[in-house]
Short mmCIF file of C-alpha atoms in Angstrom, two decimals:
data_model
loop_
_atom_site.label_atom_id
_atom_site.label_comp_id
_atom_site.label_asym_id
_atom_site.label_seq_id
_atom_site.Cartn_x
_atom_site.Cartn_y
_atom_site.Cartn_z
CA MET A 1 -4.48 -17.90 -1.76
CA LYS A 2 -4.67 -21.66 -1.30
CA LYS A 3 -1.72 -23.56 -2.79
CA ILE A 4 0.08 -26.82 -2.04
CA ILE A 5 3.48 -25.39 -1.21
CA ASN A 6 5.82 -25.22 1.77
CA THR A 7 7.36 -21.75 1.88
CA THR A 8 7.25 -19.33 -1.02
CA ASP A 9 11.03 -18.91 -1.10
CA GLN A 10 11.57 -22.64 -1.71
CA ILE A 11 9.07 -23.15 -4.52
CA LEU A 12 11.61 -23.22 -7.32
CA ASP A 13 14.16 -25.43 -5.60
CA GLN A 14 11.59 -27.97 -4.46
CA MET A 15 9.79 -28.05 -7.80
CA VAL A 16 13.04 -28.65 -9.69
CA ASP A 17 13.92 -31.50 -7.33
CA GLY A 18 10.45 -32.96 -7.85
CA ILE A 19 10.78 -32.86 -11.62
CA ALA A 20 14.19 -34.54 -11.49
CA LEU A 21 13.06 -37.24 -9.06
CA ALA A 22 9.85 -38.02 -10.92
CA ASN A 23 11.61 -38.41 -14.27
CA GLN A 24 14.96 -39.82 -13.25
CA GLU A 25 15.13 -42.25 -16.15
CA ILE A 26 15.22 -39.32 -18.57
CA VAL A 27 16.59 -36.22 -16.84
CA GLU A 28 18.74 -35.00 -13.98
CA ARG A 29 19.18 -31.73 -12.13
CA LEU A 30 22.45 -30.04 -12.94
CA PRO A 31 24.01 -29.68 -9.45
CA GLU A 32 23.89 -26.22 -7.83
CA THR A 33 21.58 -24.89 -10.56
CA ASN A 34 17.91 -24.83 -11.52
CA VAL A 35 18.71 -26.57 -14.79
CA ILE A 36 17.04 -29.82 -15.82
CA LYS A 37 19.19 -31.64 -18.37
CA GLN A 38 18.84 -34.78 -20.42
CA LYS A 39 20.80 -37.65 -18.89
CA ASP A 40 22.55 -39.14 -21.89
CA ILE A 41 22.90 -36.73 -24.77
CA SER A 42 23.84 -38.05 -28.19
CA GLN A 43 26.31 -36.32 -30.48
CA GLN A 44 24.23 -33.47 -31.93
CA VAL A 45 23.55 -29.75 -31.66
CA ALA A 46 22.06 -29.37 -28.18
CA LEU A 47 18.86 -27.38 -27.62
CA VAL A 48 18.41 -25.21 -24.54
CA SER A 49 15.22 -23.38 -23.64
CA GLY A 50 13.62 -22.13 -20.48
CA GLY A 51 12.04 -19.14 -18.88
CA GLY A 52 10.15 -18.30 -15.76
CA SER A 53 8.54 -21.15 -13.85
CA GLY A 54 4.79 -21.51 -13.50
CA HIS A 55 4.33 -22.77 -17.07
CA GLU A 56 4.73 -26.48 -16.31
CA PRO A 57 5.15 -28.87 -18.01
CA ALA A 58 7.04 -26.24 -20.06
CA HIS A 59 9.93 -26.33 -20.25
CA ALA A 60 11.49 -29.09 -18.17
CA GLY A 61 8.81 -31.56 -19.30
CA PHE A 62 10.15 -31.36 -22.84
CA VAL A 63 13.72 -32.29 -21.98
CA GLY A 64 14.72 -35.62 -23.48
CA ASP A 65 15.86 -37.34 -26.63
CA GLY A 66 14.34 -35.64 -29.68
CA MET A 67 13.39 -32.38 -27.99
CA LEU A 68 15.36 -30.20 -25.54
CA GLN A 69 18.67 -31.16 -23.99
CA ALA A 70 18.20 -28.69 -21.14
CA ALA A 71 15.61 -26.39 -19.64
CA VAL A 72 16.56 -23.50 -17.38
CA CYS A 73 13.94 -22.81 -14.72
CA GLY A 74 13.64 -19.21 -13.51
CA GLN A 75 11.71 -17.96 -10.52
CA VAL A 76 7.93 -17.89 -10.97
CA PHE A 77 7.13 -15.83 -14.10
CA THR A 78 10.68 -14.41 -14.05
CA SER A 79 13.29 -15.31 -16.61
CA PRO A 80 16.27 -17.29 -15.33
CA THR A 81 19.52 -15.43 -14.69
CA SER A 82 22.27 -15.43 -17.30
CA ASP A 83 24.68 -17.51 -15.19
CA GLN A 84 22.09 -20.31 -15.01
CA VAL A 85 21.62 -20.29 -18.78
CA TYR A 86 25.40 -20.27 -19.18
CA GLU A 87 25.73 -23.35 -16.94
CA ALA A 88 23.10 -25.14 -19.04
CA ILE A 89 24.92 -24.32 -22.27
CA LYS A 90 28.22 -25.64 -20.92
CA ALA A 91 26.59 -28.81 -19.58
CA VAL A 92 24.91 -29.89 -22.82
CA ASP A 93 27.39 -28.81 -25.52
CA GLN A 94 28.62 -31.89 -27.36
CA GLY A 95 31.05 -29.91 -29.47
CA GLU A 96 28.44 -29.37 -32.20
CA GLY A 97 27.14 -26.13 -30.73
CA VAL A 98 24.07 -25.11 -28.75
CA LEU A 99 20.80 -23.60 -29.97
CA LEU A 100 18.87 -21.35 -27.58
CA ILE A 101 15.11 -21.19 -28.04
CA ILE A 102 13.95 -17.96 -26.44
CA LYS A 103 10.48 -16.51 -25.99
CA ASN A 104 10.20 -12.86 -26.94
CA TYR A 105 10.16 -11.23 -23.52
CA SER A 106 12.71 -8.55 -22.65
CA GLY A 107 14.01 -10.39 -19.58
CA ASP A 108 14.40 -13.71 -21.37
CA ILE A 109 16.18 -12.12 -24.29
CA MET A 110 18.60 -10.14 -22.14
CA ASN A 111 19.54 -13.07 -19.92
CA PHE A 112 19.86 -15.61 -22.73
CA GLU A 113 21.90 -13.22 -24.86
CA MET A 114 24.22 -12.44 -21.96
CA ALA A 115 24.71 -16.20 -21.47
CA MET A 116 25.39 -16.52 -25.18
CA ASP A 117 28.17 -13.92 -24.89
CA LEU A 118 29.69 -15.77 -21.93
CA ALA A 119 29.59 -19.13 -23.76
CA GLU A 120 31.10 -17.69 -26.91
CA MET A 121 34.07 -16.51 -24.83
CA ASP A 122 34.59 -20.22 -24.04
CA ASP A 123 34.56 -20.96 -27.79
CA ILE A 124 31.19 -22.69 -27.63
CA GLN A 125 29.18 -22.04 -30.80
CA VAL A 126 25.76 -20.71 -29.81
CA GLY A 127 22.78 -19.83 -32.02
CA LYS A 128 19.36 -18.50 -31.10
CA VAL A 129 15.78 -18.62 -32.29
CA ILE A 130 13.36 -16.09 -30.82
CA VAL A 131 9.75 -17.25 -30.77
CA ASP A 132 7.06 -14.56 -31.08
CA ASP A 133 3.92 -16.45 -31.98
CA ASP A 134 1.33 -14.41 -30.06
CA ILE A 135 -0.68 -12.53 -32.68
CA SER A 136 -2.83 -10.77 -30.08
CA VAL A 137 -0.18 -8.12 -29.54
CA GLU A 138 1.12 -5.77 -32.15
CA ASP A 139 4.56 -6.21 -33.58
CA SER A 140 5.28 -2.50 -33.64
CA GLU A 141 8.19 -0.31 -32.69
CA PHE A 142 6.07 1.04 -29.84
CA THR A 143 5.88 -2.27 -28.01
CA GLN A 144 8.24 -5.02 -27.04
CA GLY A 145 6.97 -6.90 -30.11
CA LYS A 146 4.89 -10.07 -30.20
CA ARG A 147 5.19 -12.39 -27.20
CA GLY A 148 6.37 -15.98 -27.23
CA VAL A 149 3.68 -18.34 -25.94
CA ALA A 150 2.41 -21.92 -26.45
CA GLY A 151 3.58 -22.20 -30.06
CA THR A 152 7.07 -22.43 -28.57
CA ILE A 153 6.35 -26.09 -27.77
CA LEU A 154 5.91 -26.90 -31.47
CA VAL A 155 9.19 -25.08 -32.16
CA HIS A 156 10.90 -27.26 -29.51
CA LYS A 157 9.48 -30.40 -31.09
CA ILE A 158 10.36 -29.64 -34.69
CA LEU A 159 13.83 -28.23 -34.00
CA GLY A 160 14.47 -31.04 -31.52
CA ALA A 161 13.76 -33.68 -34.15
CA ALA A 162 15.78 -31.76 -36.73
CA ALA A 163 18.76 -31.50 -34.36
CA ARG A 164 18.57 -35.24 -33.66
CA SER A 165 18.61 -35.91 -37.42
CA GLY A 166 22.06 -34.27 -37.57
CA LYS A 167 21.35 -30.76 -38.82
CA THR A 168 24.07 -28.20 -38.11
CA LEU A 169 23.64 -25.19 -35.86
CA ASP A 170 23.37 -22.83 -38.83
CA GLU A 171 20.79 -25.05 -40.51
CA LEU A 172 18.76 -25.15 -37.30
CA VAL A 173 18.83 -21.37 -36.94
CA THR A 174 17.59 -20.97 -40.52
CA LEU A 175 14.90 -23.61 -40.06
CA GLY A 176 13.88 -22.02 -36.74
CA GLU A 177 13.53 -18.55 -38.21
CA GLN A 178 11.25 -19.87 -40.95
CA LEU A 179 9.31 -22.02 -38.52
CA VAL A 180 8.56 -19.10 -36.20
CA GLN A 181 6.81 -17.38 -39.12
CA ASP A 182 4.59 -20.44 -39.59
CA VAL A 183 3.37 -20.72 -35.99
CA LYS A 184 0.75 -18.37 -34.55
CA THR A 185 -1.14 -18.37 -31.27
CA ILE A 186 -3.93 -16.52 -29.55
CA GLY A 187 -5.13 -16.93 -25.97
CA VAL A 188 -8.24 -16.36 -23.88
CA ALA A 189 -8.52 -16.11 -20.08
CA LEU A 190 -11.46 -16.75 -17.78
CA SER A 191 -9.52 -15.88 -14.62
CA GLY A 192 -6.14 -14.50 -13.56
CA ALA A 193 -3.16 -16.38 -12.15
CA THR A 194 -1.91 -16.04 -8.58
CA VAL A 195 1.87 -15.79 -8.26
CA PRO A 196 2.60 -17.44 -4.88
CA GLU A 197 4.88 -14.64 -3.61
CA VAL A 198 2.27 -12.04 -4.52
CA GLY A 199 -0.60 -14.00 -3.00
CA LYS A 200 -3.40 -12.51 -5.10
CA PRO A 201 -4.39 -12.77 -8.77
CA GLY A 202 -2.57 -10.55 -11.27
CA PHE A 203 -5.93 -9.43 -12.64
CA VAL A 204 -9.55 -10.11 -11.78
CA LEU A 205 -12.28 -11.07 -14.22
CA GLU A 206 -15.87 -11.07 -13.01
CA GLU A 207 -17.78 -14.35 -12.92
CA ASP A 208 -19.39 -13.55 -16.29
CA GLU A 209 -16.33 -12.11 -18.07
CA LEU A 210 -13.53 -13.37 -20.29
CA GLU A 211 -10.58 -11.62 -21.90
CA PHE A 212 -9.20 -12.32 -25.36
CA GLY A 213 -5.51 -12.06 -26.10
CA VAL A 214 -3.96 -12.48 -22.64
CA GLY A 215 -0.33 -13.49 -22.34
CA ILE A 216 1.00 -16.42 -20.34
CA HIS A 217 1.81 -14.25 -17.31
CA GLY A 218 -1.60 -12.66 -17.24
CA GLU A 219 -0.58 -9.72 -19.39
CA ALA A 220 -3.65 -7.83 -20.48
CA GLY A 221 -5.37 -8.91 -23.64
CA TYR A 222 -7.02 -6.92 -26.41
CA ARG A 223 -10.68 -7.13 -25.39
CA ARG A 224 -12.75 -7.99 -22.35
CA GLU A 225 -16.24 -9.36 -22.98
CA LYS A 226 -19.16 -11.16 -21.45
CA MET A 227 -18.69 -14.93 -21.16
CA GLN A 228 -19.56 -16.82 -24.34
CA SER A 229 -19.98 -20.36 -25.63
CA SER A 230 -16.97 -22.42 -26.67
CA HIS A 231 -18.24 -22.15 -30.26
CA ASP A 232 -18.25 -18.34 -30.19
CA ILE A 233 -14.87 -18.14 -28.46
CA ALA A 234 -13.46 -20.41 -31.19
CA LEU A 235 -14.95 -18.19 -33.93
CA GLU A 236 -13.35 -15.06 -32.48
CA MET A 237 -9.94 -16.67 -32.16
CA LEU A 238 -10.07 -18.34 -35.59
CA GLU A 239 -11.02 -15.06 -37.21
CA LYS A 240 -7.82 -13.48 -35.85
CA LEU A 241 -5.75 -16.47 -36.96
CA LYS A 242 -7.33 -16.46 -40.41
CA GLN A 243 -6.36 -12.82 -40.88
CA ALA A 244 -2.82 -13.59 -39.75
CA PHE A 245 -2.34 -16.65 -41.99
CA ASP A 246 -4.59 -15.83 -44.93
CA TRP A 247 -5.20 -19.53 -45.55
CA GLN A 248 -6.81 -21.12 -48.62
CA ALA A 249 -8.89 -24.27 -48.89
CA GLY A 250 -6.58 -27.26 -49.27
CA ASP A 251 -3.77 -25.82 -47.09
CA GLN A 252 -2.36 -28.17 -44.51
CA TYR A 253 -2.40 -27.09 -40.85
CA GLY A 254 -1.75 -28.47 -37.38
CA ILE A 255 -3.64 -27.48 -34.22
CA LEU A 256 -2.47 -27.11 -30.62
CA VAL A 257 -5.14 -26.42 -28.02
CA ASN A 258 -3.29 -25.56 -24.81
CA GLY A 259 -4.82 -25.31 -21.33
CA MET A 260 -3.64 -22.42 -19.15
CA GLY A 261 -3.68 -24.46 -15.95
CA ALA A 262 -7.17 -24.37 -14.47
CA THR A 263 -9.27 -25.35 -17.47
CA PRO A 264 -10.23 -29.05 -17.52
CA LEU A 265 -9.44 -31.25 -20.50
CA MET A 266 -13.18 -31.72 -21.01
CA GLU A 267 -13.50 -28.04 -21.92
CA GLN A 268 -10.34 -28.14 -24.01
CA TYR A 269 -11.77 -31.03 -26.08
CA ILE A 270 -15.10 -29.25 -26.50
CA PHE A 271 -13.17 -26.24 -27.77
CA TYR A 272 -11.02 -28.44 -30.01
CA ASN A 273 -14.17 -29.93 -31.49
CA ASP A 274 -15.44 -26.46 -32.37
CA VAL A 275 -12.10 -25.46 -33.88
CA HIS A 276 -11.80 -28.67 -35.88
CA GLN A 277 -15.31 -28.34 -37.28
CA LYS A 278 -14.85 -24.74 -38.29
CA LEU A 279 -11.47 -25.33 -39.94
CA SER A 280 -12.82 -28.38 -41.78
CA GLU A 281 -15.62 -26.22 -43.15
CA GLU A 282 -12.94 -23.84 -44.42
CA GLY A 283 -11.49 -26.76 -46.37
CA LEU A 284 -8.21 -27.03 -44.46
CA ASP A 285 -6.35 -30.32 -44.28
CA LEU A 286 -5.86 -30.85 -40.53
CA ALA A 287 -2.92 -33.21 -40.35
CA PHE A 288 -1.74 -32.80 -36.76
CA SER A 289 -3.48 -32.21 -33.41
CA LYS A 290 -2.50 -31.83 -29.79
CA VAL A 291 -4.79 -31.02 -26.86
CA GLY A 292 -3.69 -30.56 -23.25
CA ASN A 293 -1.70 -28.51 -20.77
CA TYR A 294 1.64 -27.71 -22.37
CA MET A 295 2.38 -24.05 -21.57
CA THR A 296 0.35 -23.22 -18.50
CA SER A 297 0.10 -20.03 -16.44
CA LEU A 298 -0.13 -21.34 -12.89
CA ASP A 299 -3.83 -21.44 -11.98
CA MET A 300 -5.13 -19.27 -14.79
CA ALA A 301 -8.35 -20.55 -16.35
CA GLY A 302 -8.48 -20.30 -20.11
CA LEU A 303 -6.70 -21.72 -23.10
CA SER A 304 -4.72 -20.80 -26.15
CA LEU A 305 -5.09 -21.89 -29.74
CA THR A 306 -1.98 -22.37 -31.86
CA LEU A 307 -2.02 -23.12 -35.56
CA ILE A 308 0.98 -24.21 -37.57
CA LYS A 309 1.10 -24.04 -41.35
CA LEU A 310 2.50 -27.45 -42.13
CA ASN A 311 4.80 -28.84 -44.77
CA GLU A 312 6.06 -32.41 -45.11
CA ASP A 313 9.20 -31.78 -43.06
CA TYR A 314 7.38 -30.14 -40.15
CA LEU A 315 4.82 -32.93 -40.10
CA ALA A 316 7.44 -35.68 -40.08
CA TYR A 317 9.37 -33.92 -37.29
CA LEU A 318 6.18 -33.43 -35.25
CA ASN A 319 5.27 -37.10 -35.56
CA GLU A 320 8.65 -38.50 -34.54
CA ALA A 321 8.68 -40.27 -31.19
CA VAL A 322 10.47 -38.55 -28.29
CA ASP A 323 11.51 -39.58 -24.81
CA THR A 324 10.27 -36.72 -22.59
CA ALA A 325 7.97 -36.44 -19.61
CA ALA A 326 5.34 -34.26 -21.24
CA TRP A 327 5.16 -34.27 -25.06
CA MET B 1 32.78 11.81 -5.11
CA PHE B 2 32.50 8.04 -4.73
CA THR B 3 34.59 6.66 -1.87
CA VAL B 4 34.76 3.13 -0.52
CA ASP B 5 32.86 4.27 2.57
CA ASN B 6 30.00 6.16 0.95
CA THR B 7 29.59 3.59 -1.84
CA LEU B 8 29.26 0.81 0.72
CA THR B 9 26.87 2.90 2.83
CA ALA B 10 24.76 3.74 -0.21
CA LEU B 11 24.52 0.20 -1.57
CA LYS B 12 23.74 -1.28 1.84
CA ALA B 13 21.02 1.35 2.25
CA PHE B 14 19.76 0.51 -1.26
CA ALA B 15 19.50 -3.14 -0.21
CA SER B 16 17.43 -2.28 2.85
CA GLU B 17 15.20 0.15 0.91
CA LEU B 18 14.45 -2.62 -1.59
CA GLN B 19 13.57 -5.07 1.14
CA GLU B 20 11.48 -2.54 3.01
CA HIS B 21 9.52 -1.53 -0.09
CA LYS B 22 9.25 -4.89 -1.82
CA ALA B 23 5.48 -5.13 -1.51
CA TYR B 24 5.03 -1.55 -2.75
CA LEU B 25 7.31 -2.13 -5.77
CA SER B 26 5.40 -5.29 -6.63
CA ASP B 27 2.11 -3.43 -6.26
CA LEU B 28 3.36 -0.84 -8.75
CA ASP B 29 4.26 -3.70 -11.09
CA THR B 30 0.87 -5.43 -10.81
CA PRO B 31 -1.27 -3.20 -13.06
CA ILE B 32 1.38 -2.78 -15.77
CA GLY B 33 3.71 -5.75 -15.43
CA ASP B 34 3.42 -9.08 -13.67
CA GLY B 35 3.66 -7.93 -10.08
CA ASP B 36 7.06 -9.22 -9.13
CA HIS B 37 9.51 -6.31 -9.42
CA GLY B 38 9.72 -5.91 -5.63
CA PHE B 39 10.16 -9.62 -4.97
CA ASN B 40 12.84 -9.92 -7.63
CA MET B 41 14.76 -6.86 -6.46
CA SER B 42 14.46 -7.93 -2.85
CA ARG B 43 15.96 -11.35 -3.70
CA GLY B 44 18.93 -9.47 -5.15
CA ALA B 45 19.01 -7.12 -2.15
CA VAL B 46 19.28 -9.92 0.40
CA ALA B 47 22.18 -11.42 -1.55
CA LEU B 48 23.81 -8.00 -1.99
CA GLU B 49 23.72 -7.28 1.73
CA GLU B 50 25.40 -10.60 2.40
CA ALA B 51 28.05 -10.08 -0.27
CA LEU B 52 28.88 -6.55 0.92
CA ASN B 53 29.24 -7.64 4.53
CA GLU B 54 31.48 -10.56 3.63
CA GLU B 55 34.36 -8.80 1.93
CA ASN B 56 36.84 -6.07 2.78
CA PHE B 57 36.76 -3.70 -0.15
CA GLU B 58 39.81 -1.67 -1.12
CA ASN B 59 38.27 0.27 -3.98
CA VAL B 60 34.93 1.49 -5.32
CA SER B 61 35.20 -0.56 -8.49
CA ASP B 62 35.21 -3.86 -6.60
CA ILE B 63 32.08 -2.84 -4.70
CA PHE B 64 30.18 -2.15 -7.93
CA LYS B 65 31.54 -5.35 -9.45
CA THR B 66 30.20 -7.34 -6.50
CA ALA B 67 26.83 -5.63 -6.86
CA ALA B 68 26.82 -6.38 -10.60
CA LYS B 69 27.51 -10.07 -10.11
CA THR B 70 24.96 -10.36 -7.34
CA PHE B 71 22.18 -8.66 -9.29
CA MET B 72 22.89 -10.61 -12.48
CA SER B 73 22.94 -13.95 -10.70
CA GLN B 74 20.05 -13.43 -8.28
CA ILE B 75 17.37 -11.24 -9.82
CA GLY B 76 16.53 -12.61 -13.26
CA GLY B 77 13.79 -11.07 -15.37
CA ALA B 78 14.70 -7.78 -17.02
CA SER B 79 15.73 -6.06 -13.77
CA GLY B 80 18.69 -8.39 -13.14
CA PRO B 81 20.49 -7.71 -16.42
CA LEU B 82 19.59 -4.01 -16.40
CA TYR B 83 20.75 -3.25 -12.85
CA GLY B 84 23.61 -5.74 -13.26
CA THR B 85 24.86 -4.09 -16.44
CA ALA B 86 24.54 -0.63 -14.87
CA MET B 87 26.66 -1.71 -11.90
CA LEU B 88 29.21 -3.40 -14.16
CA GLU B 89 29.64 -0.27 -16.27
CA MET B 90 29.90 1.81 -13.09
CA ALA B 91 32.60 -0.59 -11.85
CA LYS B 92 34.55 -0.05 -15.08
CA ALA B 93 34.14 3.74 -14.98
CA SER B 94 35.19 3.98 -11.35
CA GLN B 95 38.58 2.52 -12.22
CA GLU B 96 39.22 5.77 -14.08
CA THR B 97 37.54 8.39 -11.89
CA ALA B 98 35.76 8.94 -8.59
CA GLU B 99 33.48 11.66 -9.99
CA PRO B 100 29.81 10.65 -9.76
CA ALA B 101 28.66 12.17 -13.08
CA PRO B 102 30.80 10.07 -15.45
CA ILE B 103 30.32 6.94 -13.33
CA ILE B 104 26.53 7.13 -13.26
CA GLU B 105 26.46 8.16 -16.90
CA ALA B 106 28.37 4.96 -17.70
CA GLY B 107 25.67 3.03 -15.83
CA LEU B 108 22.96 4.80 -17.85
CA LYS B 109 24.69 3.93 -21.11
CA GLY B 110 24.88 0.29 -20.03
CA ILE B 111 21.14 0.23 -19.35
CA GLN B 112 20.39 1.87 -22.70
CA LYS B 113 22.56 -0.60 -24.57
CA ARG B 114 21.13 -3.63 -22.78
CA GLY B 115 17.47 -2.62 -22.81
CA GLN B 116 17.29 -0.65 -26.07
CA ALA B 117 14.98 1.89 -24.45
CA ILE B 118 15.11 5.66 -24.79
CA THR B 119 13.85 8.57 -22.71
CA GLY B 120 10.06 8.66 -22.56
CA ASP B 121 9.56 4.89 -22.97
CA LYS B 122 8.44 4.70 -19.30
CA THR B 123 11.43 2.81 -17.95
CA MET B 124 14.19 3.33 -15.40
CA ILE B 125 16.00 5.45 -17.98
CA ASP B 126 13.46 8.20 -17.32
CA VAL B 127 15.04 8.54 -13.88
CA TRP B 128 18.68 7.82 -14.72
CA GLU B 129 18.89 10.41 -17.48
CA PRO B 130 17.62 13.48 -15.56
CA VAL B 131 19.68 12.39 -12.57
CA VAL B 132 22.87 12.32 -14.66
CA GLU B 133 22.04 15.76 -16.04
CA ALA B 134 21.35 17.14 -12.57
CA ILE B 135 24.63 15.77 -11.20
CA GLN B 136 26.49 17.39 -14.08
CA LYS B 137 24.87 20.71 -13.27
CA GLN B 138 25.30 20.10 -9.52
CA GLU B 139 21.55 20.44 -9.05
CA ILE B 140 20.81 16.98 -7.73
CA SER B 141 18.27 16.88 -4.89
CA GLU B 142 15.73 14.57 -3.35
CA ALA B 143 12.94 16.63 -4.90
CA LEU B 144 14.44 16.30 -8.37
CA ILE B 145 14.70 12.51 -8.00
CA ASP B 146 11.10 12.29 -6.80
CA GLU B 147 9.97 14.45 -9.66
CA ALA B 148 11.69 12.21 -12.22
CA VAL B 149 10.06 9.12 -10.71
CA GLN B 150 6.62 10.76 -10.67
CA ALA B 151 7.07 11.94 -14.25
CA THR B 152 6.82 8.34 -15.45
CA GLU B 153 3.17 8.21 -14.31
CA PRO B 154 1.55 9.96 -17.30
CA LEU B 155 3.76 8.21 -19.88
CA ARG B 156 2.61 5.51 -22.26
CA ALA B 157 4.97 2.52 -22.02
CA LYS B 158 6.88 1.53 -25.13
CA LYS B 159 9.22 -1.08 -23.67
CA GLY B 160 8.83 -4.15 -21.49
CA ARG B 161 5.60 -5.89 -20.58
CA ALA B 162 3.79 -2.63 -19.86
CA SER B 163 4.09 -1.77 -23.56
CA TYR B 164 1.33 -4.27 -24.39
CA LEU B 165 -1.12 -2.17 -22.40
CA GLY B 166 -0.77 0.81 -24.72
CA ASP B 167 -2.81 3.70 -23.35
CA ARG B 168 -3.80 1.67 -20.31
CA SER B 169 -0.22 1.94 -19.04
CA VAL B 170 -0.85 5.67 -18.51
CA GLY B 171 -1.47 6.67 -14.89
CA HIS B 172 0.96 4.24 -13.24
CA ILE B 173 4.46 4.97 -11.94
CA ASP B 174 7.03 2.70 -13.54
CA PRO B 175 8.33 0.28 -10.87
CA GLY B 176 11.88 0.31 -12.28
CA ALA B 177 11.86 4.09 -12.12
CA MET B 178 10.80 3.89 -8.48
CA SER B 179 13.55 1.44 -7.50
CA SER B 180 16.08 3.62 -9.36
CA GLY B 181 14.78 6.57 -7.36
CA TYR B 182 15.65 4.69 -4.15
CA LEU B 183 19.18 4.11 -5.46
CA PHE B 184 19.87 7.76 -6.15
CA LYS B 185 18.32 8.94 -2.89
CA VAL B 186 20.56 6.68 -0.83
CA MET B 187 23.57 7.91 -2.81
CA LEU B 188 22.54 11.50 -2.11
CA LYS B 189 22.14 10.73 1.58
CA ALA B 190 25.50 8.96 1.75
CA GLY B 191 27.20 12.08 0.43
CA VAL B 192 28.25 10.69 -2.95
CA PHE B 193 27.29 13.92 -4.70
CA ASP B 194 29.08 16.23 -2.25
CA GLU B 195 32.11 18.10 -3.50
#
């Protein structure tokens, strides 16, 4: 393992300080916690998200006016503890309530829900939206259900803009639940990620292999295959998405191509080009695009493709300007 | 019977077991999870050791309460809330009784409520449940604990991250079951289950 760190037990603390120092116009570290919060929060429902670290710029990079009011940073690939989430909720509540945006992982759900219980005992109104956009895993009673991955960023953006526009907590929960249905993601990995404390990759792919459907912590995907061209990878992933959305020519969609950490932007744009071409051939109206590293997995090579079925409201919210480090 | 002495002895021994076996627990977690169960538990164990050495405990309930708070605030992931809730429920139950069966059963119920898993899902419950039964029948032994831990190996996971692997989760011991096994063995050794 070769990483630019000091000691493995100080990774989280030092990263959180770095984020706060590098973006001090926008955010600050909530003292004695691993919470990054927006400096000056306007009167609105406050949004709190977070999860394990190692997904930078998610989630702290999306804290700021128009997106999240706080991000809770857990240990690497480990959800934050409930007391940290609770501190974040207390710090950002403006009296209008707090909305938690949670990715569908058992640890995240347990810790965020425990924090919700604690905050409600303080008479803080708290709502939640659980994002489960990863269509590569089955949503069955025999699994934990679909995972929350890169599509979460679009949920942050749309709900963030909606919260800023003055929507109530209940309205945001309703909007969020609908929105989660309209966002779907699928990933592909070319290599595994190395958690610093572990010191070796979570899984190993041979030089000529890739794996479709991996999660953002290197969870196994649905199929391992020989390496293919960007064009063929795009076809496989779009086929899955097409089945999930059942789109018709003329439908309006947005695209998020997200790098997993070790895949250069050059490759992400090549892949975007393939996706855009194919979807244009299908007759879709592609009204929104984003390419880059938004929800990474440490040093994993690979990318994910998120599609969002747009409507006028979503599109307007997506296009609103925000003041964050990473949107 | 839980006493202040044997509860403290057991939990301190649990903390050192977790630190000693952190690499092994993480190795168990690598093929079916994300490889950090040992590191997470060990972070909680270091804090637990400190917290237990700091205070003078007058009753068993306060010891479990301290363990609950420490695990919830230090571990994160799914293990923090699950172990934390178990300890919290055991703290509540030990205000009423010193008998191990109802206390550990309260912990089991806490885990079930928090994690929504049932027997056979390949989770820590697959150890907690047979252990509770064995204590009730006064048949608890090191061999029985080991057997319960090993019995998670052929199961197909239905909860947690391992559930995404489907059939590929078969053939691996559940790391949460293993760490739970350590907990019950140190309790056995400390004399908690003696008459």
